Structures are given as C-alpha cells and as structure tokens.
mmCIF file of C-alpha atoms in Angstrom:
data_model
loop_
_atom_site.group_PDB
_atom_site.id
_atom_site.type_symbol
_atom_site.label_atom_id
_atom_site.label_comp_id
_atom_site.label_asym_id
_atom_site.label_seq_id
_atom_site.Cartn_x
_atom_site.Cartn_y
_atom_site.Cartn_z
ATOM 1 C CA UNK A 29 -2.644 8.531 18.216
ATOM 2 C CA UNK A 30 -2.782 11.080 15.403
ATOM 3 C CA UNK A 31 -1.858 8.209 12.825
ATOM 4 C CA UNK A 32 0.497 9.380 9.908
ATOM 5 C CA UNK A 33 0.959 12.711 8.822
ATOM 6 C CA UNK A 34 2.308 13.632 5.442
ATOM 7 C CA UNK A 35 2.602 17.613 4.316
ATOM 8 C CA UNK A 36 1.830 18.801 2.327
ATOM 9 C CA UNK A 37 -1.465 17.430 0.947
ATOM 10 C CA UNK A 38 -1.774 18.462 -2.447
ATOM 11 C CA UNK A 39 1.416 20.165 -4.133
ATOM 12 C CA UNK A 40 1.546 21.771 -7.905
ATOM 13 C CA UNK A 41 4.987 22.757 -9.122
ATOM 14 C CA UNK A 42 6.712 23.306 -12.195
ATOM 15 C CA UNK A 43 9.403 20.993 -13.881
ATOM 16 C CA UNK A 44 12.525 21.577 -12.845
ATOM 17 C CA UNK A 45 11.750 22.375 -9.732
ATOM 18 C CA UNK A 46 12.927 20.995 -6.612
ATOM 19 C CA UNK A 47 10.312 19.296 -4.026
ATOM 20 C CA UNK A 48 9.862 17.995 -0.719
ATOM 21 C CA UNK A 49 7.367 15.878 0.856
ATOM 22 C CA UNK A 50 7.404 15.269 4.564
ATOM 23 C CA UNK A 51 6.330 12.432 6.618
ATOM 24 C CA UNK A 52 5.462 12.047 10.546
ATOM 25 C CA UNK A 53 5.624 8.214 11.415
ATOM 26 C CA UNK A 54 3.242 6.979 14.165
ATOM 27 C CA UNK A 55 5.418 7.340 17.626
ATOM 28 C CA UNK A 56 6.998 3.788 18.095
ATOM 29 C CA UNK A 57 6.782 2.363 14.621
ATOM 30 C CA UNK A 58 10.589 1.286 13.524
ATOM 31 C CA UNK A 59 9.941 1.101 10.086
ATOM 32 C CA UNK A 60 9.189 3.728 7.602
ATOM 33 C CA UNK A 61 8.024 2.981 3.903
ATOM 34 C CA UNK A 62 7.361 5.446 1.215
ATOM 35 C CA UNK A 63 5.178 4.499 -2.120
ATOM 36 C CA UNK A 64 4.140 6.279 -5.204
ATOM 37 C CA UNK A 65 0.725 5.349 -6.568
ATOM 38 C CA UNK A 66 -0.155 6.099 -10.428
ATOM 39 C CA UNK A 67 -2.596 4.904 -12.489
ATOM 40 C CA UNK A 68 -0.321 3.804 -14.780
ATOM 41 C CA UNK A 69 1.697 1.534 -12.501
ATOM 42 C CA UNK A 70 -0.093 0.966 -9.235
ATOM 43 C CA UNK A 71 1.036 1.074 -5.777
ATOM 44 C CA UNK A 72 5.305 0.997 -5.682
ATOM 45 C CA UNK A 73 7.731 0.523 -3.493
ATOM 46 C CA UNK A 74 10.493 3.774 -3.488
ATOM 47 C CA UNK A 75 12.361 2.906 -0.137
ATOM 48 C CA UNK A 76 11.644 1.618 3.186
ATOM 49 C CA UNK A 77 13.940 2.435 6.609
ATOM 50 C CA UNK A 78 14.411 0.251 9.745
ATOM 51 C CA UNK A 79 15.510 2.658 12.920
ATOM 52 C CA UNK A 80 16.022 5.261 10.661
ATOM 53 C CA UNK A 81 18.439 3.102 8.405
ATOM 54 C CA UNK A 82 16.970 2.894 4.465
ATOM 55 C CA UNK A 83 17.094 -0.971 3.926
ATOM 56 C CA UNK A 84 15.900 -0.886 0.266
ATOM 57 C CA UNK A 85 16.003 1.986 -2.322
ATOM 58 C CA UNK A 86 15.882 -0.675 -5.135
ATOM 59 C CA UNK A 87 12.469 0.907 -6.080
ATOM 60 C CA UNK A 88 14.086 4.398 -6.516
ATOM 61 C CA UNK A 89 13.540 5.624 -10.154
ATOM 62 C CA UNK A 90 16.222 7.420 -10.580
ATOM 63 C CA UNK A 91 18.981 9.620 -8.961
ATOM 64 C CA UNK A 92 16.754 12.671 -8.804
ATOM 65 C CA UNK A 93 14.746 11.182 -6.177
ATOM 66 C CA UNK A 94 16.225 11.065 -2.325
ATOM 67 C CA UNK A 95 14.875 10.018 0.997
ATOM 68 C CA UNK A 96 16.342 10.417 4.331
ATOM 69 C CA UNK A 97 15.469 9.598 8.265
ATOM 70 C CA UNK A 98 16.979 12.169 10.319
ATOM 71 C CA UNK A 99 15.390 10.257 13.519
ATOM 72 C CA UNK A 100 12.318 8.304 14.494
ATOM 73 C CA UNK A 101 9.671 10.741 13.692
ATOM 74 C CA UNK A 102 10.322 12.760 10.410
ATOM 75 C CA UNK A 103 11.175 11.348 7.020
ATOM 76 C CA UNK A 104 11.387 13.416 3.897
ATOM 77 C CA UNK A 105 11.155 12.369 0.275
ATOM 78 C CA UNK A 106 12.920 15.058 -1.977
ATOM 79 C CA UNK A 107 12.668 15.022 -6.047
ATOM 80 C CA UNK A 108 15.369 17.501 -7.817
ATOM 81 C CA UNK A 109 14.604 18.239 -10.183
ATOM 82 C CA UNK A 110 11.053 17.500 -10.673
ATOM 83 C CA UNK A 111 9.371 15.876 -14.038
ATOM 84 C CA UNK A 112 5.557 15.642 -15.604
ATOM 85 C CA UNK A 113 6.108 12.183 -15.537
ATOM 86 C CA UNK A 114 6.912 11.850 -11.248
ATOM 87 C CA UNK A 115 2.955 13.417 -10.821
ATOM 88 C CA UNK A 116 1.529 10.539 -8.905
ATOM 89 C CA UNK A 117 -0.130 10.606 -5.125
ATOM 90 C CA UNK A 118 3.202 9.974 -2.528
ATOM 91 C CA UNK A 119 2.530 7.278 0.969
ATOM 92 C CA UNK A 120 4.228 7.160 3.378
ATOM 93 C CA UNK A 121 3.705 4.456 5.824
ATOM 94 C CA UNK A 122 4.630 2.808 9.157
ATOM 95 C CA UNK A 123 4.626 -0.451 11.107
ATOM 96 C CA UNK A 124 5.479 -1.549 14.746
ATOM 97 C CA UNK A 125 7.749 -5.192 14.729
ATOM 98 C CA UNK A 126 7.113 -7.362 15.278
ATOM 99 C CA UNK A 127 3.630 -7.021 13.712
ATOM 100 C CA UNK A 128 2.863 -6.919 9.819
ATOM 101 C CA UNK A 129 0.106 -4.353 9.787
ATOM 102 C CA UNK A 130 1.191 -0.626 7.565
ATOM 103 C CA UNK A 131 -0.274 2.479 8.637
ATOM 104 C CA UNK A 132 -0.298 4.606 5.452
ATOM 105 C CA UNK A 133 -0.810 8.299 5.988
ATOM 106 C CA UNK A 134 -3.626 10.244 3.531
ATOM 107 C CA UNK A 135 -1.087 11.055 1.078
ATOM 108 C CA UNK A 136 0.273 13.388 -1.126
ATOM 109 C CA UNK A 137 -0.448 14.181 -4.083
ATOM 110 C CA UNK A 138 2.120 15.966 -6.969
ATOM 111 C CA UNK A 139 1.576 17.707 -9.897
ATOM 112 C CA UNK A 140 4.475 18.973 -11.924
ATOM 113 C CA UNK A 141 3.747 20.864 -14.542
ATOM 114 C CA UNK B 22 10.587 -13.238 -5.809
ATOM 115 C CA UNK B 23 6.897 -13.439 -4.889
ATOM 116 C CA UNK B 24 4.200 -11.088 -7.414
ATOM 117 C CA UNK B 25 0.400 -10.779 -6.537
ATOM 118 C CA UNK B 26 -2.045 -10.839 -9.743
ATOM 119 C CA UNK B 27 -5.862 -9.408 -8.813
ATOM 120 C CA UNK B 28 -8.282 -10.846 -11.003
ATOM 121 C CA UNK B 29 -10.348 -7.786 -12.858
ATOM 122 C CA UNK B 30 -9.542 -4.376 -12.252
ATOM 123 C CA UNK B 31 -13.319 -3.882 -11.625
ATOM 124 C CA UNK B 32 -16.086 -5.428 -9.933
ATOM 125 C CA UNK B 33 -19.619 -4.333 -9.904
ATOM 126 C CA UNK B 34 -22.002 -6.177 -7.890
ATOM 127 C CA UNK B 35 -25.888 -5.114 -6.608
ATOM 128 C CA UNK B 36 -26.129 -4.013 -2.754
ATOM 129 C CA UNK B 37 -27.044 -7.230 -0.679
ATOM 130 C CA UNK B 38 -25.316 -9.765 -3.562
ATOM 131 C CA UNK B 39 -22.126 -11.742 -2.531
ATOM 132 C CA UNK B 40 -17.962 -9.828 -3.100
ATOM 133 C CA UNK B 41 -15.561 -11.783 -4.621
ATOM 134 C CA UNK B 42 -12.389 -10.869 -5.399
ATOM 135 C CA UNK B 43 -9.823 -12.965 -6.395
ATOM 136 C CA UNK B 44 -6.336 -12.459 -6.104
ATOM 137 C CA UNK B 45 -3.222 -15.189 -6.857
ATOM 138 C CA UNK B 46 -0.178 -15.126 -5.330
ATOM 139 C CA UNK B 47 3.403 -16.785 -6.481
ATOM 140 C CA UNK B 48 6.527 -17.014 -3.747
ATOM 141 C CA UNK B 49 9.095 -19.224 -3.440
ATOM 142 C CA UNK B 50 8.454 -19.364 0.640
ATOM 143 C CA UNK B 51 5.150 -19.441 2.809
ATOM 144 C CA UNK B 52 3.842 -16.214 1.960
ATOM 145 C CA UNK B 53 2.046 -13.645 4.370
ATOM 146 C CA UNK B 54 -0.661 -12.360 2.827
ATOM 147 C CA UNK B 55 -3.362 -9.325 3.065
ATOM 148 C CA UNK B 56 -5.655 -7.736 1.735
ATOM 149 C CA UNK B 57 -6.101 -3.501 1.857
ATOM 150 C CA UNK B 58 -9.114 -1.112 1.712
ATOM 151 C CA UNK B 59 -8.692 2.705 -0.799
ATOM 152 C CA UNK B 60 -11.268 4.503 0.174
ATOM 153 C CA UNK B 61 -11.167 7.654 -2.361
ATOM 154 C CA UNK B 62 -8.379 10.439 -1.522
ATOM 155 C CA UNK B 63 -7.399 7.898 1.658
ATOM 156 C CA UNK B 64 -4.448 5.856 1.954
ATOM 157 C CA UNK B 65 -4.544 2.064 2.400
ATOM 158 C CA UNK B 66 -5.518 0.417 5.697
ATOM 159 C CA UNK B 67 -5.438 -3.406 6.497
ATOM 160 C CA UNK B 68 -8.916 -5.213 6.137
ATOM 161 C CA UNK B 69 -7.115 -8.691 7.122
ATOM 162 C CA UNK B 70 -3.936 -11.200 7.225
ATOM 163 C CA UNK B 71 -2.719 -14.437 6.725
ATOM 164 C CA UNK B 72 0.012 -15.515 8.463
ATOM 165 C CA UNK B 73 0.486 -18.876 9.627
ATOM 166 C CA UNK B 74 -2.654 -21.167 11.330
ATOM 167 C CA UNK B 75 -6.109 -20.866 10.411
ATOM 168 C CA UNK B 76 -6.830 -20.419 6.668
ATOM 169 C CA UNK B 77 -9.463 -18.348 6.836
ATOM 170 C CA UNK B 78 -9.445 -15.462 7.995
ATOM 171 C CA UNK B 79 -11.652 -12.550 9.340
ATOM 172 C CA UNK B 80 -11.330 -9.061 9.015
ATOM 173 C CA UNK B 81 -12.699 -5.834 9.441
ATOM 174 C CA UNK B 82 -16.710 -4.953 7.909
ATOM 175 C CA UNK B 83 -17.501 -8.738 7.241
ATOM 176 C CA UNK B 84 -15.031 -9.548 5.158
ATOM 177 C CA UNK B 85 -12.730 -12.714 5.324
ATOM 178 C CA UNK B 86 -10.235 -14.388 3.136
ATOM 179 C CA UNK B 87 -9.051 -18.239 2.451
ATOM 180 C CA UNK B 88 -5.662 -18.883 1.686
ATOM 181 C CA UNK B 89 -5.313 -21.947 -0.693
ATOM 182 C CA UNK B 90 -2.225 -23.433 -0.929
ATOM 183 C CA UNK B 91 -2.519 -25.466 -3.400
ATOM 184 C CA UNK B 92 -4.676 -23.125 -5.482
ATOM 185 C CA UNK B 93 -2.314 -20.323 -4.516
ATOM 186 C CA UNK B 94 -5.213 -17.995 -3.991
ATOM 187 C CA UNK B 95 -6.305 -15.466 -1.327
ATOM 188 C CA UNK B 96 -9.613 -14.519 -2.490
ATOM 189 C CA UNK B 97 -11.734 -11.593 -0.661
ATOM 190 C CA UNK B 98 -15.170 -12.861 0.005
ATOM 191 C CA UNK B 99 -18.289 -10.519 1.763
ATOM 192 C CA UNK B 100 -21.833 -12.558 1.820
ATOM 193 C CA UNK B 101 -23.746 -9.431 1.124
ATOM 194 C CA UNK B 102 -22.322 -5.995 0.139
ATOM 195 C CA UNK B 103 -23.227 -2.353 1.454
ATOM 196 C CA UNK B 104 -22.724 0.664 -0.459
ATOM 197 C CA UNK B 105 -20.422 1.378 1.841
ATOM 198 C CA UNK B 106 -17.842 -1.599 0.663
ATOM 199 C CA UNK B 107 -17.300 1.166 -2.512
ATOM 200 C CA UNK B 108 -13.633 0.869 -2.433
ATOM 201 C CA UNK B 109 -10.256 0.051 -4.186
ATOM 202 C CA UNK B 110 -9.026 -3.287 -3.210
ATOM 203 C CA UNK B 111 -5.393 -4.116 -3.094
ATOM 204 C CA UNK B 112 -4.066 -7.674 -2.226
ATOM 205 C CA UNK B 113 -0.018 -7.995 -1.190
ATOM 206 C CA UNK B 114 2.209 -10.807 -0.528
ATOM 207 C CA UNK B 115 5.732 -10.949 1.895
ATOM 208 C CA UNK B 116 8.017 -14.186 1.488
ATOM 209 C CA UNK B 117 7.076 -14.861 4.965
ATOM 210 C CA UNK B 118 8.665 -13.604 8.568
ATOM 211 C CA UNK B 119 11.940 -13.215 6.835
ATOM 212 C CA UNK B 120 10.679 -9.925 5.083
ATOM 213 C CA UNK B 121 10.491 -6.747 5.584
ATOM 214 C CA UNK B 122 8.447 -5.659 2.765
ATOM 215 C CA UNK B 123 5.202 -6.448 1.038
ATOM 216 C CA UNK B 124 4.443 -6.242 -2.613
ATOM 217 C CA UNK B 125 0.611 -4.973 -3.835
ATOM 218 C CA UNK B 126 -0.954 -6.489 -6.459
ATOM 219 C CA UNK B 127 -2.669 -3.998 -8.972
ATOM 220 C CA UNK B 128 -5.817 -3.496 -7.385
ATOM 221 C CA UNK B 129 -9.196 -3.788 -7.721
ATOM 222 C CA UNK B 130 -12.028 -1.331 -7.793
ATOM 223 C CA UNK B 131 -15.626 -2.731 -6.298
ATOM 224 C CA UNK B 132 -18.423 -0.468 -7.176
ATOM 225 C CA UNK B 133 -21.951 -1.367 -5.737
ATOM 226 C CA UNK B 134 -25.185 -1.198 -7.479
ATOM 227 C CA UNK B 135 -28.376 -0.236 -5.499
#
C-alpha cells in the first residue's frame, strides 16, 4: 500500500490568500483525521471524519478553516483566507476499525507570508 | 476529559545507556494508551499500545512500555539506545473503546550521544 499521501509537500503563500491541502487516505481506512503541528502548540486535533462524515471540528480555529470528505479516498483541508500565524506542518491521518493504530501521511508544511 | 503530560521536552542520553521517557496520563475511564515515533520531516507512526491485558507492552526497535495504574504512568523504556532511536517522542491517551480520538501529549525529543 502506498500509505498516506498529502499534496502538496511544502507550500509558501501570501496572507490573504486562499489554500488547499489535499489528502489520500489508505484504501479501507474509515476514519480520516487532520492535525496541525507547531512548535508553539504541539500536535492538534482540527477535525476527524468517520465514512466520510466529520465527527469533531471542535479543534477548528476559526471559521476560515474548512475540511470536507467528498468520498473514501480524498479529503481536503482549505484555509481562506490564509494568516502568518496558520504556518505550521498539516497531517493528515487514517485508521482501519476496529483497530487503534493512525497512519499519518509525511505532511505538509505552510508558510504564509 | 483525559490530557497526557511528557516529562522533559528533551532527553539526551550516550549510545548503549538505558531511554526513559516518562509520560502521565489523567482520564476519567480506562485509557488506551501509545506511544509515537517523529523522525525529522516524517509524520508520526505507532511504536506501541496499551489496551486492555498485559501491562507491558512491546513495540517496534526494542522498545516497550508499562502502564501503571495506580501511578498513572506509561513510561517509554529501551535498555540500550542506537543512534538511530534520534527521534521526537509523542505519548497519547483515548478514554478507552468508546473513543474515536486520541490526544498527544507535547512531545519529547531524544537525542543520542556517541
């Protein structure tokens, strides 16, 4: 299996701006998380789906930030419009129920400028 | 709600000495636990789990855990580290089978001496 893909990699953009990051679950996995990693605050929590159904947006920021599931293999993560403060490194990860075990993809990470 | 506090947000040890990490965990259930592996510009993958059963645990490149219940700890132990073990070291809690979601403690980063 080709594990979790998240496009791009590395994206720089300025603020105000409007971005997307896109995520490729593992084929199988019901349940789709995406985190935000800083140094400031660690490894959060934005949103998770089940079946393509977001369970938990509590960790959200703010209304600029959106995530949707279209189906079981593609999940994006949009920010509109982008801030210096959202540069971070974006996860997105998957697990199989019943199991407990997260595949996180390699990331990516945002600059805004 | 359950929280995970790591211990040190570095640890330097010499190649061949013992790892420990320590990491505390607070939840009003049985809590799952784990422990994850950052290897730079990576993203996280699972180095072991607690669930229910045996309290320690083994996981991946000689590392194993004990869940202490009445400690509420689920320190990361290695007998003898490799350069290699260079990582960031995140420990996470879920209010047991009931959850969906985990929540990661703050991590911590191991550096090895040779």
């Amino acid at each position: 299996d080709a594990g979790v893909i998240q496009s791009p990699r590395h994206e720089v953009t300025e603020m105000g701006q409007e971005v997307t990051l896109r995520c490729k679950p593992i084929s199988g996995h019901d349940y789709l998380f995406w985190y935000r990693q800083t140094m400031m605050r660690g490894l959060e929590l934005l949103i998770y789906f089940n079946n393509n159904v977001p369970i938990d947006d509590s960790g959200m920021p703010e209304d600029r930030f959106s995530a949707k599931m279209p189906n079981a293999s593609f999940s994006t993560l949009k920010i509109q419009p982008s801030e210096p403060r959202d540069s971070a490194v974006y996860f997105c990860a998957s697990r199989r129920s019943p199991g407990w075990e997260q595949y996180f993809g390699p990331g990516t990470r945002l600059t805004v400028t | 709600a359950q929280s995970v506090t790591q211990l040190g947000s570095h640890v330097s040890v010499s190649e061949g000495a013992l790892v420990l990490l320590r990491c505390n965990y607070s939840s009003s259930v049985p809590p799952y636990l784990f422990w994850y592996v950052q290897y730079p510009n990576q993203g996280l993958q699972l180095l072991l789990k607690y669930t229910t059963g045996a309290t320690l645990v083994k996981g991946i490149n000689g590392f194993e855990a004990e869940f202490k219940k009445s400690e509420t700890s689920f320190h990361l132990t290695k007998p003898s580290a490799h350069m290699s073990d260079a990582a960031e070291y995140f420990c996470a809690v879920s209010e047991g089978s009931s959850a969906s979601k985990i929540i990661f403690g703050s991590g911590t980063r191991l550096s090895i001496r040779s």
